[in-house]
Amino acid sequence: MSATDRIREHAGQGATTVAARARRRLRADQARQLADLLRHQILTGGFEAGTLPHETTLAADYRASRNTVRQALDLLRAEGLVDRLPGVGTVVVGRKYPHGLDRLMGLAETLREHGTVTNEVRTMGPAPAPHPVARRLQVAPGTDVLYIERLRRLNGLPLSLDLTYIPLDLGTALLGADLENTDVFRLLETITGQGLGHAEITLEAVNADTHSAAVLEAPRGAAVLMLERLTHLADGRPVDLEFIRFRGDRITMSGLLHRSL
Amino acid sequence: MSATDRIREHAGQGATTVAARARRRLRADQARQLADLLRHQILTGGFEAGTLPHETTLAADYRASRNTVRQALDLLRAEGLVDRLPGVGTVVVGRKYPHGLDRLMGLAETLREHGTVTNEVRTMGPAPAPHPVARRLQVAPGTDVLYIERLRRLNGLPLSLDLTYIPLDLGTALLGADLENTDVFRLLETITGQGLGHAEITLEAVNADTHSAAVLEAPRGAAVLMLERLTHLADGRPVDLEFIRFRGDRITMSGLLHRSL
């Protein structure tokens, strides 16, 4: 008996609820399934010349109905990944840039192949460290730390809004530095003469509030990939606490996980 | 000259634009800054008994105006993290669960301390592998693979919607298994008699489409943490391709990054 026959037999015998559910399966479920497969192709440059195959071809390739294909393309269009051009078909319009998740890297570093990162410094100056900042940077509460707020762009397009806290002994040296064109990571390594060590990170997906969306030039409520990161020097000292909002439609985070540590 | 004096001098000399910007700084910027600090405290259980200090206390602690504090709390309320209760104050209502980013783990495994994961199998059955699935699972295109769609809950609350593709030789053995209460990872290890090896992952933040939001019982357009993951056995064979939508308001991903590999 083939594996498929065995599954069909099994479905016939015991899994009637599942089988019945499968038969009733909504087109919306099928469209989501197809959209996820196409999304991967889009993000990895799998469509030559940035044009998707014709709906009929997609329907045949994915054994889906034309209506399901249309609904899948609608989902990708709503995400800003594709658009429909009269006389051309469905073209890839959104581009997401891959931020490495395997190594601790600054933005310009990780996106080097993709273009130039520039930073608009919206705010910079010393401010007394609130308790949670002081504790994590291991300074006394109320001690001044350097606060920096930057809007970061790749090839001119807004990518992220970064709020950064740095102990003042290092922060002072940052003031004369070329923050507009250089990652804070690289500057910290230059200033301290030692490499960075590790960072604790937390990633979340949140809806952008109205003001953050406006700064990032994204629609209100746009999905944002939020990264909180506490970076330590190679000697273990915590030196850089950041709260970063990446535009969800412009960044992916990619890495490798292992089963055993 | 103290570091702070040097910064003030520097601001006075060269960085007038930045200083001017800082003086004009919007309350919305200050509220975002404060909200990010409070968010960290909320997510890490930093407020005893789940109640935030009074607005006046927060204003003093963070050297912010009452209005800024109120606006920050509004941001956190819009995210579903806190609520205001008459006579009580601002209380933590949202809870996000930490999914490990350091080791390849199944959901029940990573959330073990936080409660019980149950899986509603919405669809399960063999289906011909479309080209991108076949390529990644290293089977011939059109070969049947097992497709599984699960809504996963923690302590009854919807957490994620998972679309899974598994080669049929392993998939067949999954059909009789207790998928409702067991991670696919654990089942694959039992079936193959070997451990999992590694997985390539990609994380994105997307707005949930109407149908996915409804399945996850989240508001339309809710931010979703989308995880694509191709998992390999210890011997290198790819055995599990997944597209996972986590509710952004219920999951954080946490890990450690190192500067050198």
Short mmCIF file of C-alpha atoms in Angstrom, two decimals:
data_model
loop_
_atom_site.label_atom_id
_atom_site.label_comp_id
_atom_site.label_asym_id
_atom_site.label_seq_id
_atom_site.Cartn_x
_atom_site.Cartn_y
_atom_site.Cartn_z
CA MET A 1 0.00 0.00 0.00
CA SER A 2 1.43 3.41 -0.89
CA ALA A 3 1.82 6.12 1.70
CA THR A 4 -0.96 8.11 0.03
CA ASP A 5 -3.31 5.12 0.09
CA ARG A 6 -2.54 4.60 3.73
CA ILE A 7 -3.35 8.23 4.45
CA ARG A 8 -6.61 8.01 2.51
CA GLU A 9 -7.53 4.83 4.37
CA HIS A 10 -6.68 6.51 7.64
CA ALA A 11 -8.75 9.53 6.70
CA GLY A 12 -11.63 7.21 5.81
CA GLN A 13 -11.40 5.35 9.09
CA GLY A 14 -10.65 7.75 11.83
CA ALA A 15 -10.09 11.31 10.80
CA THR A 16 -13.53 12.05 9.37
CA THR A 17 -13.74 15.38 11.15
CA VAL A 18 -10.45 16.46 9.63
CA ALA A 19 -11.43 15.09 6.21
CA ALA A 20 -14.78 16.83 6.36
CA ARG A 21 -13.07 20.02 7.39
CA ALA A 22 -10.63 19.65 4.51
CA ARG A 23 -13.49 19.26 2.00
CA ARG A 24 -15.19 22.34 3.33
CA ARG A 25 -11.92 24.20 3.26
CA LEU A 26 -12.44 27.86 2.62
CA ARG A 27 -11.00 29.54 -0.41
CA ALA A 28 -9.52 32.08 2.03
CA ASP A 29 -7.44 29.30 3.59
CA GLN A 30 -6.25 28.14 0.18
CA ALA A 31 -5.44 31.71 -0.84
CA ARG A 32 -3.35 32.22 2.31
CA GLN A 33 -1.48 28.98 1.64
CA LEU A 34 -0.70 30.06 -1.93
CA ALA A 35 0.19 33.61 -0.90
CA ASP A 36 2.78 32.28 1.56
CA LEU A 37 4.47 30.24 -1.17
CA LEU A 38 4.48 33.18 -3.57
CA ARG A 39 5.74 35.51 -0.83
CA HIS A 40 8.82 33.34 -0.39
CA GLN A 41 9.50 33.46 -4.14
CA ILE A 42 9.04 37.23 -4.19
CA LEU A 43 11.33 37.85 -1.21
CA THR A 44 14.08 35.62 -2.55
CA GLY A 45 13.97 37.08 -6.07
CA GLY A 46 12.47 33.90 -7.49
CA PHE A 47 10.50 35.67 -10.25
CA GLU A 48 12.69 36.66 -13.14
CA ALA A 49 12.41 40.28 -14.21
CA GLY A 50 10.10 40.88 -11.24
CA THR A 51 6.98 39.71 -13.07
CA LEU A 52 4.79 36.92 -11.74
CA PRO A 53 3.50 34.25 -14.15
CA HIS A 54 0.01 34.73 -15.59
CA GLU A 55 -2.90 33.78 -13.32
CA THR A 56 -3.69 30.76 -15.51
CA THR A 57 -0.13 29.51 -15.18
CA LEU A 58 -0.15 30.04 -11.42
CA ALA A 59 -3.49 28.20 -11.20
CA ALA A 60 -2.03 25.23 -13.09
CA ASP A 61 1.30 25.27 -11.23
CA TYR A 62 -0.36 25.37 -7.82
CA ARG A 63 -3.47 23.28 -8.73
CA ALA A 64 -5.62 26.13 -7.51
CA SER A 65 -8.69 27.78 -9.01
CA ARG A 66 -8.33 31.12 -10.79
CA ASN A 67 -10.38 32.67 -8.00
CA THR A 68 -7.99 31.36 -5.36
CA VAL A 69 -5.03 32.72 -7.34
CA ARG A 70 -6.69 36.13 -7.59
CA GLN A 71 -7.42 36.16 -3.88
CA ALA A 72 -3.80 35.19 -3.08
CA LEU A 73 -2.52 38.01 -5.29
CA ASP A 74 -4.92 40.39 -3.54
CA LEU A 75 -3.36 39.43 -0.19
CA LEU A 76 0.14 40.14 -1.52
CA ARG A 77 -1.05 43.40 -3.01
CA ALA A 78 -2.55 44.47 0.32
CA GLU A 79 0.87 43.81 1.86
CA GLY A 80 2.47 46.07 -0.73
CA LEU A 81 4.58 43.28 -2.23
CA VAL A 82 3.04 43.19 -5.73
CA ASP A 83 0.90 45.35 -7.95
CA ARG A 84 -1.20 44.68 -11.00
CA LEU A 85 -0.21 46.65 -14.11
CA PRO A 86 -2.59 46.73 -17.07
CA GLY A 87 -1.05 45.00 -20.05
CA VAL A 88 1.86 43.69 -17.97
CA GLY A 89 0.35 41.53 -15.25
CA THR A 90 1.38 41.19 -11.63
CA VAL A 91 4.74 42.74 -10.83
CA VAL A 92 6.88 42.75 -7.72
CA VAL A 93 6.89 46.29 -6.26
CA GLY A 94 7.84 45.82 -2.62
CA ARG A 95 11.32 44.91 -1.65
CA LYS A 96 12.34 43.62 1.74
CA TYR A 97 15.96 43.71 2.83
CA PRO A 98 17.44 40.85 4.83
CA HIS A 99 18.85 41.79 8.23
CA GLY A 100 21.14 39.06 9.55
CA LEU A 101 20.08 37.32 12.75
CA ASP A 102 23.17 35.19 13.11
CA ARG A 103 25.76 37.80 13.96
CA LEU A 104 25.58 41.05 15.86
CA MET A 105 25.78 43.67 13.12
CA GLY A 106 24.98 47.31 12.56
CA LEU A 107 22.47 48.28 9.89
CA ALA A 108 24.94 49.65 7.34
CA GLU A 109 27.09 46.58 7.83
CA THR A 110 24.32 44.04 7.36
CA LEU A 111 22.81 45.86 4.35
CA ARG A 112 26.13 46.73 2.69
CA GLU A 113 25.31 44.84 -0.53
CA HIS A 114 21.94 46.51 -0.78
CA GLY A 115 22.91 50.15 -0.75
CA THR A 116 23.79 53.11 1.42
CA VAL A 117 22.43 53.67 4.90
CA THR A 118 22.06 57.29 6.02
CA ASN A 119 20.90 58.45 9.42
CA GLU A 120 18.90 61.55 10.20
CA VAL A 121 19.70 62.51 13.79
CA ARG A 122 16.38 63.75 15.14
CA THR A 123 17.56 64.28 18.70
CA MET A 124 20.87 63.96 20.47
CA GLY A 125 21.92 65.02 23.92
CA PRO A 126 22.60 64.01 27.51
CA ALA A 127 19.67 63.15 29.74
CA PRO A 128 19.39 61.63 33.22
CA ALA A 129 19.05 57.85 32.92
CA PRO A 130 15.67 56.63 34.15
CA HIS A 131 15.88 53.65 36.46
CA PRO A 132 15.41 50.86 33.88
CA VAL A 133 18.01 52.41 31.56
CA ALA A 134 20.50 52.97 34.40
CA ARG A 135 20.13 49.39 35.63
CA ARG A 136 20.73 47.89 32.21
CA LEU A 137 23.67 50.17 31.35
CA GLN A 138 25.06 49.65 34.88
CA VAL A 139 25.26 53.33 35.77
CA ALA A 140 23.76 55.04 38.83
CA PRO A 141 20.12 56.07 38.31
CA GLY A 142 19.90 59.72 37.35
CA THR A 143 23.41 59.78 35.87
CA ASP A 144 23.43 61.49 32.51
CA VAL A 145 23.54 59.16 29.49
CA LEU A 146 23.59 60.13 25.84
CA TYR A 147 20.20 59.77 24.15
CA ILE A 148 20.10 59.62 20.35
CA GLU A 149 17.08 59.33 18.10
CA ARG A 150 17.73 58.51 14.46
CA LEU A 151 15.60 57.91 11.41
CA ARG A 152 17.59 55.47 9.30
CA ARG A 153 17.23 55.22 5.55
CA LEU A 154 18.45 52.78 2.95
CA ASN A 155 19.00 54.45 -0.42
CA GLY A 156 16.82 57.29 0.84
CA LEU A 157 13.85 55.12 1.92
CA PRO A 158 12.89 55.18 5.62
CA LEU A 159 13.76 51.84 7.16
CA SER A 160 13.83 52.26 10.93
CA LEU A 161 13.45 54.64 13.84
CA ASP A 162 16.08 53.99 16.52
CA LEU A 163 16.13 55.23 20.11
CA THR A 164 19.56 54.75 21.65
CA TYR A 165 21.04 55.15 25.15
CA ILE A 166 24.82 55.17 25.65
CA PRO A 167 26.89 55.76 28.83
CA LEU A 168 28.22 59.30 28.74
CA ASP A 169 31.94 58.46 28.88
CA LEU A 170 31.52 56.85 25.46
CA GLY A 171 28.68 59.11 24.36
CA THR A 172 30.80 62.26 24.53
CA ALA A 173 33.15 60.89 21.89
CA LEU A 174 30.17 60.12 19.65
CA LEU A 175 29.18 63.79 19.44
CA GLY A 176 31.95 64.74 17.05
CA ALA A 177 31.54 61.55 15.03
CA ASP A 178 29.86 61.14 11.66
CA LEU A 179 26.62 59.67 12.99
CA GLU A 180 24.82 60.47 9.75
CA ASN A 181 26.87 57.96 7.80
CA THR A 182 28.25 55.53 10.36
CA ASP A 183 26.74 52.76 12.51
CA VAL A 184 26.94 53.40 16.26
CA PHE A 185 28.41 49.89 16.51
CA ARG A 186 31.40 50.84 14.42
CA LEU A 187 31.88 54.11 16.30
CA LEU A 188 31.78 52.31 19.66
CA GLU A 189 34.45 49.90 18.50
CA THR A 190 36.64 52.78 17.32
CA ILE A 191 36.17 54.77 20.52
CA THR A 192 36.80 51.89 22.90
CA GLY A 193 39.48 50.18 20.84
CA GLN A 194 37.80 46.85 21.44
CA GLY A 195 35.24 44.79 19.58
CA LEU A 196 31.64 44.38 20.61
CA GLY A 197 30.87 41.11 22.36
CA HIS A 198 27.25 40.08 22.45
CA ALA A 199 23.74 41.51 22.64
CA GLU A 200 20.49 40.35 24.20
CA ILE A 201 17.70 40.94 21.72
CA THR A 202 13.92 40.78 21.79
CA LEU A 203 11.81 40.95 18.64
CA GLU A 204 8.11 41.80 18.50
CA ALA A 205 5.54 42.67 15.87
CA VAL A 206 3.51 45.76 16.78
CA ASN A 207 1.14 48.10 14.99
CA ALA A 208 2.76 51.50 14.50
CA ASP A 209 1.15 54.30 16.46
CA THR A 210 0.11 57.34 14.43
CA HIS A 211 3.20 59.40 15.15
CA SER A 212 5.76 56.62 14.62
CA ALA A 213 4.01 55.70 11.37
CA ALA A 214 4.25 59.32 10.21
CA VAL A 215 7.98 59.47 10.98
CA LEU A 216 8.56 56.21 9.10
CA GLU A 217 6.31 57.44 6.25
CA ALA A 218 4.21 54.30 6.66
CA PRO A 219 0.43 53.97 6.90
CA ARG A 220 -1.06 54.33 10.36
CA GLY A 221 -1.22 50.94 12.06
CA ALA A 222 1.42 49.49 9.72
CA ALA A 223 3.10 46.39 11.11
CA VAL A 224 6.47 47.21 12.63
CA LEU A 225 9.24 44.79 13.56
CA MET A 226 10.35 46.06 16.93
CA LEU A 227 13.82 45.16 18.14
CA GLU A 228 15.07 45.83 21.64
CA ARG A 229 18.78 45.25 21.94
CA LEU A 230 21.28 45.62 24.78
CA THR A 231 24.79 45.42 23.38
CA HIS A 232 27.92 44.64 25.40
CA LEU A 233 31.57 45.22 24.65
CA ALA A 234 33.85 42.20 24.30
CA ASP A 235 34.80 42.71 27.99
CA GLY A 236 31.13 42.33 28.97
CA ARG A 237 30.29 45.96 29.76
CA PRO A 238 26.81 47.00 28.52
CA VAL A 239 27.26 50.08 26.32
CA ASP A 240 24.30 50.49 23.98
CA LEU A 241 20.60 50.09 24.72
CA GLU A 242 18.40 50.45 21.64
CA PHE A 243 14.72 50.40 20.79
CA ILE A 244 14.37 50.00 17.04
CA ARG A 245 11.19 50.11 14.94
CA PHE A 246 11.77 48.58 11.52
CA ARG A 247 9.15 49.06 8.82
CA GLY A 248 7.65 45.60 8.46
CA ASP A 249 7.32 45.99 4.70
CA ARG A 250 11.03 46.73 4.23
CA ILE A 251 12.91 44.32 6.51
CA THR A 252 13.14 40.59 7.10
CA MET A 253 15.36 38.99 9.74
CA SER A 254 17.07 35.80 8.69
CA GLY A 255 19.19 33.32 10.53
CA LEU A 256 20.04 29.76 11.37
CA LEU A 257 18.87 27.93 14.50
CA HIS A 258 20.40 24.75 15.83
CA ARG A 259 18.68 22.04 17.82
CA SER A 260 21.53 21.58 20.25
CA LEU A 261 23.43 24.49 21.71
CA MET B 1 35.37 69.99 32.05
CA SER B 2 32.76 67.29 32.69
CA ALA B 3 31.47 65.14 29.86
CA THR B 4 28.11 66.89 30.12
CA ASP B 5 29.73 70.31 29.88
CA ARG B 6 31.65 69.18 26.85
CA ILE B 7 28.45 68.00 25.21
CA ARG B 8 26.71 71.28 26.01
CA GLU B 9 29.66 73.19 24.62
CA HIS B 10 29.64 71.02 21.53
CA ALA B 11 25.90 71.56 21.11
CA GLY B 12 26.46 75.29 21.45
CA GLN B 13 29.20 75.33 18.87
CA GLY B 14 28.33 72.98 16.08
CA ALA B 15 25.17 71.04 16.52
CA THR B 16 22.70 73.90 16.61
CA THR B 17 20.31 72.16 14.25
CA VAL B 18 20.22 69.11 16.50
CA ALA B 19 19.91 71.29 19.61
CA ALA B 20 17.15 73.32 18.03
CA ARG B 21 15.40 70.12 17.04
CA ALA B 22 15.80 68.79 20.57
CA ARG B 23 14.21 71.93 22.04
CA ARG B 24 11.30 71.65 19.66
CA ARG B 25 10.99 67.97 20.40
CA LEU B 26 7.45 66.81 20.11
CA ARG B 27 5.61 65.38 23.04
CA ALA B 28 4.78 62.44 20.76
CA ASP B 29 8.51 61.65 20.54
CA GLN B 30 8.87 61.86 24.30
CA ALA B 31 5.81 59.68 24.80
CA ARG B 32 7.21 57.01 22.47
CA GLN B 33 10.50 57.07 24.32
CA LEU B 34 8.76 56.62 27.67
CA ALA B 35 6.39 53.96 26.30
CA ASP B 36 9.36 51.86 25.12
CA LEU B 37 10.91 51.93 28.59
CA LEU B 38 7.61 51.01 30.25
CA ARG B 39 7.01 48.28 27.66
CA HIS B 40 10.22 46.58 28.67
CA GLN B 41 9.20 46.69 32.32
CA ILE B 42 5.76 45.30 31.49
CA LEU B 43 7.09 42.45 29.35
CA THR B 44 9.66 41.41 31.92
CA GLY B 45 7.24 41.51 34.85
CA GLY B 46 8.90 44.58 36.33
CA PHE B 47 5.73 45.99 37.88
CA GLU B 48 4.81 44.23 41.07
CA ALA B 49 1.25 42.97 41.26
CA GLY B 50 0.76 44.05 37.65
CA THR B 51 -0.06 47.66 38.58
CA LEU B 52 1.89 50.61 37.18
CA PRO B 53 2.90 53.45 39.51
CA HIS B 54 0.62 56.49 39.62
CA GLU B 55 1.01 59.00 36.77
CA THR B 56 2.57 61.54 39.13
CA THR B 57 5.18 59.00 40.23
CA LEU B 58 5.94 58.02 36.64
CA ALA B 59 6.25 61.70 35.72
CA ALA B 60 8.78 62.23 38.52
CA ASP B 61 10.67 58.97 37.87
CA TYR B 62 11.03 59.70 34.17
CA ARG B 63 11.29 63.53 34.42
CA ALA B 64 8.37 63.79 32.03
CA SER B 65 5.26 65.94 32.11
CA ARG B 66 1.95 64.41 33.20
CA ASN B 67 0.71 64.88 29.65
CA THR B 68 3.64 62.93 28.23
CA VAL B 69 3.02 60.14 30.74
CA ARG B 70 -0.64 60.01 29.78
CA GLN B 71 0.22 59.88 26.10
CA ALA B 72 2.76 57.07 26.71
CA LEU B 73 0.14 55.07 28.62
CA ASP B 74 -2.30 55.65 25.76
CA LEU B 75 0.23 54.10 23.35
CA LEU B 76 0.57 51.03 25.56
CA ARG B 77 -3.18 50.81 25.91
CA ALA B 78 -3.61 50.92 22.14
CA GLU B 79 -1.20 47.98 21.94
CA GLY B 80 -3.34 46.07 24.42
CA LEU B 81 -0.59 45.89 27.03
CA VAL B 82 -2.25 47.93 29.79
CA ASP B 83 -5.69 49.18 30.72
CA ARG B 84 -6.93 51.91 33.02
CA LEU B 85 -9.23 50.75 35.81
CA PRO B 86 -11.21 53.35 37.75
CA GLY B 87 -10.07 53.44 41.35
CA VAL B 88 -7.11 51.15 40.64
CA GLY B 89 -4.98 52.92 38.07
CA THR B 90 -3.11 51.49 35.12
CA VAL B 91 -2.84 47.71 35.17
CA VAL B 92 -0.99 45.24 32.96
CA VAL B 93 -3.55 43.28 30.95
CA GLY B 94 -1.61 41.95 27.96
CA ARG B 95 0.89 39.18 28.37
CA LYS B 96 3.49 38.27 25.80
CA TYR B 97 5.20 34.90 25.95
CA PRO B 98 8.89 34.58 25.15
CA HIS B 99 9.73 32.24 22.27
CA GLY B 100 13.41 31.30 22.32
CA LEU B 101 15.51 32.42 19.36
CA ASP B 102 18.70 30.69 20.45
CA ARG B 103 17.76 27.07 20.00
CA LEU B 104 15.51 25.30 17.52
CA MET B 105 12.46 24.42 19.60
CA GLY B 106 8.84 23.52 19.14
CA LEU B 107 6.14 25.76 20.61
CA ALA B 108 5.11 23.47 23.50
CA GLU B 109 8.77 23.00 24.34
CA THR B 110 9.69 26.68 24.39
CA LEU B 111 6.55 27.69 26.33
CA ARG B 112 6.61 24.77 28.77
CA GLU B 113 6.85 27.00 31.86
CA HIS B 114 3.99 29.16 30.67
CA GLY B 115 1.26 26.59 30.22
CA THR B 116 -0.23 24.01 27.92
CA VAL B 117 -0.12 24.23 24.13
CA THR B 118 -3.00 22.60 22.27
CA ASN B 119 -3.35 22.38 18.51
CA GLU B 120 -6.57 22.48 16.53
CA VAL B 121 -5.89 20.62 13.28
CA ARG B 122 -7.86 22.62 10.70
CA THR B 123 -6.69 20.65 7.67
CA MET B 124 -4.50 17.61 7.18
CA GLY B 125 -3.90 15.50 4.13
CA PRO B 126 -1.61 14.68 1.21
CA ALA B 127 -1.32 17.19 -1.62
CA PRO B 128 1.00 17.45 -4.63
CA ALA B 129 4.01 19.58 -3.71
CA PRO B 130 4.12 22.83 -5.71
CA HIS B 131 7.51 23.59 -7.19
CA PRO B 132 8.88 25.83 -4.39
CA VAL B 133 7.84 23.32 -1.71
CA ALA B 134 9.26 20.36 -3.65
CA ARG B 135 12.56 22.12 -4.19
CA ARG B 136 13.00 23.00 -0.55
CA LEU B 137 11.95 19.57 0.76
CA GLN B 138 14.09 17.92 -1.95
CA VAL B 139 11.30 15.83 -3.44
CA ALA B 140 10.23 15.70 -7.11
CA PRO B 141 7.71 18.44 -8.01
CA GLY B 142 4.18 17.09 -7.93
CA THR B 143 5.05 14.35 -5.42
CA ASP B 144 2.50 14.19 -2.63
CA VAL B 145 3.57 15.78 0.65
CA LEU B 146 1.59 16.02 3.87
CA TYR B 147 0.00 19.42 4.39
CA ILE B 148 -1.15 20.35 7.91
CA GLU B 149 -2.84 23.52 9.06
CA ARG B 150 -3.04 24.09 12.79
CA LEU B 151 -4.36 26.80 15.06
CA ARG B 152 -2.17 26.67 18.14
CA ARG B 153 -3.30 27.83 21.56
CA LEU B 154 -1.57 28.46 24.85
CA ASN B 155 -3.88 27.85 27.81
CA GLY B 156 -6.77 28.12 25.36
CA LEU B 157 -5.76 31.50 23.83
CA PRO B 158 -4.99 31.56 20.08
CA LEU B 159 -1.26 32.08 19.60
CA SER B 160 -0.38 31.09 16.06
CA LEU B 161 -1.63 29.71 12.76
CA ASP B 162 0.85 27.22 11.28
CA LEU B 163 0.96 25.89 7.71
CA THR B 164 3.24 22.85 7.49
CA TYR B 165 4.62 20.70 4.66
CA ILE B 166 6.28 17.36 5.41
CA PRO B 167 7.61 14.68 3.02
CA LEU B 168 5.09 11.86 2.82
CA ASP B 169 7.32 9.04 4.06
CA LEU B 170 7.43 10.85 7.41
CA GLY B 171 4.02 12.44 7.05
CA THR B 172 2.21 9.09 6.96
CA ALA B 173 3.46 8.23 10.44
CA LEU B 174 2.20 11.61 11.71
CA LEU B 175 -1.41 10.77 10.87
CA GLY B 176 -1.90 8.39 13.78
CA ALA B 177 0.01 10.67 16.15
CA ASP B 178 -1.37 12.97 18.81
CA LEU B 179 -0.98 16.18 16.83
CA GLU B 180 -3.42 18.00 19.08
CA ASN B 181 -1.07 17.80 22.06
CA THR B 182 2.39 17.25 20.60
CA ASP B 183 4.84 19.45 18.69
CA VAL B 184 5.58 18.24 15.14
CA PHE B 185 9.28 18.58 16.08
CA ARG B 186 8.96 15.96 18.79
CA LEU B 187 6.97 13.64 16.55
CA LEU B 188 9.55 13.91 13.77
CA GLU B 189 12.31 12.98 16.19
CA THR B 190 10.35 9.97 17.42
CA ILE B 191 9.47 8.82 13.90
CA THR B 192 12.97 9.16 12.47
CA GLY B 193 14.84 8.08 15.59
CA GLN B 194 17.22 10.98 15.15
CA GLY B 195 17.37 14.51 16.45
CA LEU B 196 16.64 17.59 14.42
CA GLY B 197 19.71 19.44 13.21
CA HIS B 198 19.17 23.03 12.15
CA ALA B 199 16.60 25.35 10.57
CA GLU B 200 16.80 28.36 8.29
CA ILE B 201 14.38 30.97 9.58
CA THR B 202 13.03 34.27 8.32
CA LEU B 203 11.03 36.64 10.53
CA GLU B 204 8.77 39.44 9.29
CA ALA B 205 6.16 41.77 10.73
CA VAL B 206 2.98 41.86 8.62
CA ASN B 207 -0.55 43.14 9.04
CA ALA B 208 -2.98 40.24 9.33
CA ASP B 209 -5.40 39.92 6.43
CA THR B 210 -9.09 39.76 7.39
CA HIS B 211 -9.38 36.00 7.29
CA SER B 212 -6.15 35.22 9.18
CA ALA B 213 -7.10 37.80 11.79
CA ALA B 214 -10.49 36.11 12.23
CA VAL B 215 -8.88 32.68 12.68
CA LEU B 216 -6.45 34.11 15.26
CA GLU B 217 -9.33 36.01 16.94
CA ALA B 218 -7.33 39.23 16.50
CA PRO B 219 -8.48 42.59 15.11
CA ARG B 220 -8.27 43.01 11.36
CA GLY B 221 -4.87 44.40 10.41
CA ALA B 222 -3.33 43.28 13.72
CA ALA B 223 0.46 43.03 13.60
CA VAL B 224 1.57 39.46 13.12
CA LEU B 225 5.07 38.05 13.63
CA MET B 226 5.50 35.82 10.61
CA LEU B 227 8.06 33.02 10.81
CA GLU B 228 9.11 30.94 7.83
CA ARG B 229 11.19 27.96 8.86
CA LEU B 230 12.79 25.08 6.97
CA THR B 231 13.90 22.44 9.45
CA HIS B 232 16.46 19.72 8.73
CA LEU B 233 17.17 16.43 10.50
CA ALA B 234 20.57 16.00 12.14
CA ASP B 235 21.71 14.21 8.94
CA GLY B 236 20.88 17.35 6.93
CA ARG B 237 17.69 16.20 5.21
CA PRO B 238 15.00 18.95 5.03
CA VAL B 239 11.84 17.53 6.59
CA ASP B 240 9.55 20.33 7.72
CA LEU B 241 8.65 23.56 5.91
CA GLU B 242 6.47 25.89 7.99
CA PHE B 243 4.78 29.25 7.60
CA ILE B 244 3.77 30.49 11.04
CA ARG B 245 1.72 33.57 11.92
CA PHE B 246 2.16 34.48 15.59
CA ARG B 247 -0.17 37.03 17.14
CA GLY B 248 2.08 40.02 17.68
CA ASP B 249 0.42 40.86 20.98
CA ARG B 250 1.12 37.44 22.47
CA ILE B 251 4.67 36.50 21.43
CA THR B 252 8.14 37.96 21.71
CA MET B 253 11.25 36.28 20.29
CA SER B 254 14.34 36.54 22.46
CA GLY B 255 17.90 35.51 21.95
CA LEU B 256 21.56 36.30 22.12
CA LEU B 257 23.68 37.54 19.23
CA HIS B 258 27.46 37.46 19.11
CA ARG B 259 29.73 39.84 17.26
CA SER B 260 32.06 37.13 16.01
CA LEU B 261 30.79 33.83 14.68
#
